Tab-separated table of C-alpha atoms in Angstrom:
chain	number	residue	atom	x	y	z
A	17	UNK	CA	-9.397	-34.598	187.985
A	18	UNK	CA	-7.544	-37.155	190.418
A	19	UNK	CA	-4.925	-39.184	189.533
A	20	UNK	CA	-7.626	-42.165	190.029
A	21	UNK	CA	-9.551	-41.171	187.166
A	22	UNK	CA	-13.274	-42.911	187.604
A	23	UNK	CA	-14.673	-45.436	184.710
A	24	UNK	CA	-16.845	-42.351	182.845
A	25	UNK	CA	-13.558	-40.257	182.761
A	26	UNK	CA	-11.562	-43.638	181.222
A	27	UNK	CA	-14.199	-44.618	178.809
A	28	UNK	CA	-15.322	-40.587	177.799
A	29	UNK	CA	-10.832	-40.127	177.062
A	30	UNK	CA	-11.322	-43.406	175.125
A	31	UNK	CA	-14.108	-42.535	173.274
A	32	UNK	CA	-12.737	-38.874	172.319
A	33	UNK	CA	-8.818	-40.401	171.392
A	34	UNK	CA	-9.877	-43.585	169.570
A	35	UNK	CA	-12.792	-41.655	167.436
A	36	UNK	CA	-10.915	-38.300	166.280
A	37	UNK	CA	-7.944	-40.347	165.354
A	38	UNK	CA	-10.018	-42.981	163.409
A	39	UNK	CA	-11.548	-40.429	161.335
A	40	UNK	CA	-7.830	-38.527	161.220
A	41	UNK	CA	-7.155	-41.758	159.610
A	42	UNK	CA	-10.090	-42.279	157.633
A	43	UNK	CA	-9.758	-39.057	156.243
A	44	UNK	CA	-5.899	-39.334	155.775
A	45	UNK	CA	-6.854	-42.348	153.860
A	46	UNK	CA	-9.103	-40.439	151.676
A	47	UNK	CA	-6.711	-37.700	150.403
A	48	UNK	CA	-3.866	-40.234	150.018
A	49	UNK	CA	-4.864	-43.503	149.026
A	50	UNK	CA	-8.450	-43.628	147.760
A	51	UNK	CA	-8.221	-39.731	145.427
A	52	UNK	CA	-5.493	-41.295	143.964
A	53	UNK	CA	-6.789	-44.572	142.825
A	54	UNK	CA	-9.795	-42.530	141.767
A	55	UNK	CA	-8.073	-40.429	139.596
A	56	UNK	CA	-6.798	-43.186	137.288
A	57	UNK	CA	-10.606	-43.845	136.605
A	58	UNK	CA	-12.318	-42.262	133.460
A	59	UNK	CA	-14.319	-39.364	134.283
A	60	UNK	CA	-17.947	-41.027	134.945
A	61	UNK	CA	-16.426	-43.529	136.802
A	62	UNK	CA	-13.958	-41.690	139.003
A	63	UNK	CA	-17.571	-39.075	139.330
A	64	UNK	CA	-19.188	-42.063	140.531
A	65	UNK	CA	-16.935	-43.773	143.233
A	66	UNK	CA	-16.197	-39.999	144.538
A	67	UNK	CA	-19.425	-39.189	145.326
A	68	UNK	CA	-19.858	-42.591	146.589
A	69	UNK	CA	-16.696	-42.053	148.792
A	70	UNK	CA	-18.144	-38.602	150.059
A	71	UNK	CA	-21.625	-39.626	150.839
A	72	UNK	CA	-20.140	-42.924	152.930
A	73	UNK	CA	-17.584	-40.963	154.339
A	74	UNK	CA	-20.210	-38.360	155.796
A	75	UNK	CA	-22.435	-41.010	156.832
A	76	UNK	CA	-19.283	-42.256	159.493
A	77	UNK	CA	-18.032	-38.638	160.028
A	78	UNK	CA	-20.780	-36.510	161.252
A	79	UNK	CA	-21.534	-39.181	164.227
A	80	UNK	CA	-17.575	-39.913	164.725
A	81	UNK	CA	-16.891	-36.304	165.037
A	82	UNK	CA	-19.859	-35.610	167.515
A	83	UNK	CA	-18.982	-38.828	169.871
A	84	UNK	CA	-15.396	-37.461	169.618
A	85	UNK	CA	-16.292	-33.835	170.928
A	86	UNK	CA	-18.971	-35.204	173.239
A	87	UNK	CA	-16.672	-36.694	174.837
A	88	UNK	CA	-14.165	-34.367	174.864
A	89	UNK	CA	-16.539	-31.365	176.254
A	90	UNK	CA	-17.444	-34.169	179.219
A	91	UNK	CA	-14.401	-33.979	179.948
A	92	UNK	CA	-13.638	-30.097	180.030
A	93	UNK	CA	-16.930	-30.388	182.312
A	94	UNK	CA	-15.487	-32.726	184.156
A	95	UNK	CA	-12.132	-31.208	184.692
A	96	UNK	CA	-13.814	-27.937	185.410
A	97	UNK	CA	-15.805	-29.301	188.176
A	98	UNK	CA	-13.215	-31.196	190.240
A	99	UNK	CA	-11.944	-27.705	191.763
A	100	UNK	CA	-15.404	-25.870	192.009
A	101	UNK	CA	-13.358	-22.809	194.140
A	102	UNK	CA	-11.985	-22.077	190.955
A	103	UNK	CA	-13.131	-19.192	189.125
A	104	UNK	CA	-10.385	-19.375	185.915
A	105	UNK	CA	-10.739	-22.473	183.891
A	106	UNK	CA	-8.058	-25.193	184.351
A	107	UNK	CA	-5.491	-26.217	181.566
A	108	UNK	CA	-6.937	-29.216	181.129
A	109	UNK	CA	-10.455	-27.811	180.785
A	110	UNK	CA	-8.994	-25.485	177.825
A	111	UNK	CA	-7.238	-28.455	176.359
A	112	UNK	CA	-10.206	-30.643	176.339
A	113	UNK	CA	-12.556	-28.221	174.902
A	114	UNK	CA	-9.643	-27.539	172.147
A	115	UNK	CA	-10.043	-30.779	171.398
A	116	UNK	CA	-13.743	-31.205	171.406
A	117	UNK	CA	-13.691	-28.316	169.159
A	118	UNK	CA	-10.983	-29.042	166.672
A	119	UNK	CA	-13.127	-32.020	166.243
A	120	UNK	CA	-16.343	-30.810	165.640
A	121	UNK	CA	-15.197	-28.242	163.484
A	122	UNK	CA	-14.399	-30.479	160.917
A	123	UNK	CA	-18.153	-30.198	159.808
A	124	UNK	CA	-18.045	-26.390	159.469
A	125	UNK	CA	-15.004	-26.429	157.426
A	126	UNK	CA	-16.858	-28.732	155.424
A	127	UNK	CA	-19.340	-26.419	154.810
A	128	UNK	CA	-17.458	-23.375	154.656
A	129	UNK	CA	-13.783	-24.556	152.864
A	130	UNK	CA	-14.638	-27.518	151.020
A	131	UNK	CA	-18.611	-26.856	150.413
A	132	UNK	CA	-18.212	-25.195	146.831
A	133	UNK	CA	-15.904	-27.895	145.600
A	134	UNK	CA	-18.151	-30.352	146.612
A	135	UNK	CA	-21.094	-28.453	145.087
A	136	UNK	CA	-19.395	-28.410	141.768
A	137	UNK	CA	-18.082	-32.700	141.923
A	138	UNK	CA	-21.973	-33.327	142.697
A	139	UNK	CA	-22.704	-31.235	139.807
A	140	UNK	CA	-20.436	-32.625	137.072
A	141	UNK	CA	-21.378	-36.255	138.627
A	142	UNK	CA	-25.187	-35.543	138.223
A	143	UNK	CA	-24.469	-34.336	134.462
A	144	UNK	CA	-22.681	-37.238	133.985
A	145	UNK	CA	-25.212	-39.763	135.344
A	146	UNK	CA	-27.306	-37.478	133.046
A	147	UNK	CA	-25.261	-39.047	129.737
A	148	UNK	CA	-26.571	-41.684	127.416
A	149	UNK	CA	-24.614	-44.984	126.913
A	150	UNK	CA	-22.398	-43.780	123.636
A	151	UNK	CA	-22.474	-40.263	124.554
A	152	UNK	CA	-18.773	-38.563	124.632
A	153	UNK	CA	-17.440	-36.521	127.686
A	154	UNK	CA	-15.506	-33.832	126.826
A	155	UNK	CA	-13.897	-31.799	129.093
A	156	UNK	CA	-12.175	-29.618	126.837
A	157	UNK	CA	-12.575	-26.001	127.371
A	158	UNK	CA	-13.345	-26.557	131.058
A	159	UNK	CA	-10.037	-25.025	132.536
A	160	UNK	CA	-9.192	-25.370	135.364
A	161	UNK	CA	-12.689	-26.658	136.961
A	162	UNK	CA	-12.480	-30.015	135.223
A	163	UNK	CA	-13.211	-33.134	137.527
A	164	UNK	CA	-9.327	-34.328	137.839
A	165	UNK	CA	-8.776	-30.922	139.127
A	166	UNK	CA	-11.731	-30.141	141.631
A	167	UNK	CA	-10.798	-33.605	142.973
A	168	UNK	CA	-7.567	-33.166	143.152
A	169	UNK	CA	-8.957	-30.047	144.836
A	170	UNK	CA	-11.225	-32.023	146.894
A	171	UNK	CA	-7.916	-34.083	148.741
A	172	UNK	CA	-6.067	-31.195	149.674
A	173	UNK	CA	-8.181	-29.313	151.395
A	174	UNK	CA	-9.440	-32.700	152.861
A	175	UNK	CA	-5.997	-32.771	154.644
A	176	UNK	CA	-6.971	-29.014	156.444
A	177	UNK	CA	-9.217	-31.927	158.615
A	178	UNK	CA	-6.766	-34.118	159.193
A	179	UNK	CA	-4.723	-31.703	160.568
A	180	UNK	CA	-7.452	-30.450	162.869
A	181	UNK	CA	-8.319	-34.014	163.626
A	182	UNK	CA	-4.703	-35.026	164.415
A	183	UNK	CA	-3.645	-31.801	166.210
A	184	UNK	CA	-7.342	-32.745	168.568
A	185	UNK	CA	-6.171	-36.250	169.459
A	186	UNK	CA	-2.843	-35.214	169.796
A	187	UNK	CA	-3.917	-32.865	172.330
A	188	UNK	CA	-6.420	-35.067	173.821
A	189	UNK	CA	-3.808	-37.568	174.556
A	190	UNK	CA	-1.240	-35.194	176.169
A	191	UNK	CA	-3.973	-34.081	178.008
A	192	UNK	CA	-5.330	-37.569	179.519
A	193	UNK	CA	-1.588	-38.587	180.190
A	194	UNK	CA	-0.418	-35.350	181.728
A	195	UNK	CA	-3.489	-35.914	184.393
């Protein structure tokens, strides 16, 4: 790309920096701050406000994460086309699509690293929604896949996407300056 980068180039390096480090943060914010608070809660309660958390927390992420990479692949494009006698792909192209990936690949780890834990908080969260006003919870006998723990869970694998997230805007800003 020139050193006169257009308006699309400006506002796609924009887009891709300011959105994969606000969800960096958001998600930063979710393993350290929010878990935390939530874990002082009683069990129906903290249940509650997680899955809240999660399903709010999706709602921004999915979009973030695909404007992000959008407009981090744009630019790979981009890079990759302002030398069209070039057969090997730039630096910048490679760093780009890093980062486009790093960022949507925050969904598949989703899927894939944090999916089961998730799958078991929804359970446990549907039983309790499933309890009568007086009923008891008990989570004796449970080891070590009580709700405390699978949340606890839940944050710090969380942080495996911040990392990505961080380590994509990281190199999306090196990138953009270094051009």
């Amino acid at each position: 790309m020139s050193t006169e980068a257009s308006v699309p180039i400006r506002l796609a390096q924009t887009l891709g920096i300011t959105s994969s480090l606000m969800l960096g943060g958001l998600s930063l914010g979710f393993s350290s701050f929010t878990v935390p608070r939530l874990m002082e809660s009683p069990t129906p309660l903290m249940l509650r406000q997680w899955k809240k958390m999660y399903i709010a927390g999706r709602n921004v992420a999915i979009p973030t994460a695909l404007l992000s990479s959008l407009s981090y692949f744009y630019l790979a494009y981009r890079s990759h086309n302002s030398n069209p006698f070039s057969s090997s792909l730039s630096s910048s192209t490679t760093a780009y699509a890093l980062s486009g990936l790093l960022t949507i690949g925050i969904v598949p780890v989703t899927i894939i690293v944090l999916g089961s834990t998730n799958k078991k908080l929804e359970r446990k969260e549907e039983e309790m929604r499933s309890l009568k006003d007086g009923d008891e919870v008990v989570q004796v006998g449970l080891g070590e896949e009580n709700a405390h723990v699978l949340i606890d869970r839940w944050a710090t694998l969380n942080l495996g996407r911040v990392v990505m997230l961080v380590a994509a805007s990281i190199v999306g800003i090196w990138t953009s300056v270094s051009n």
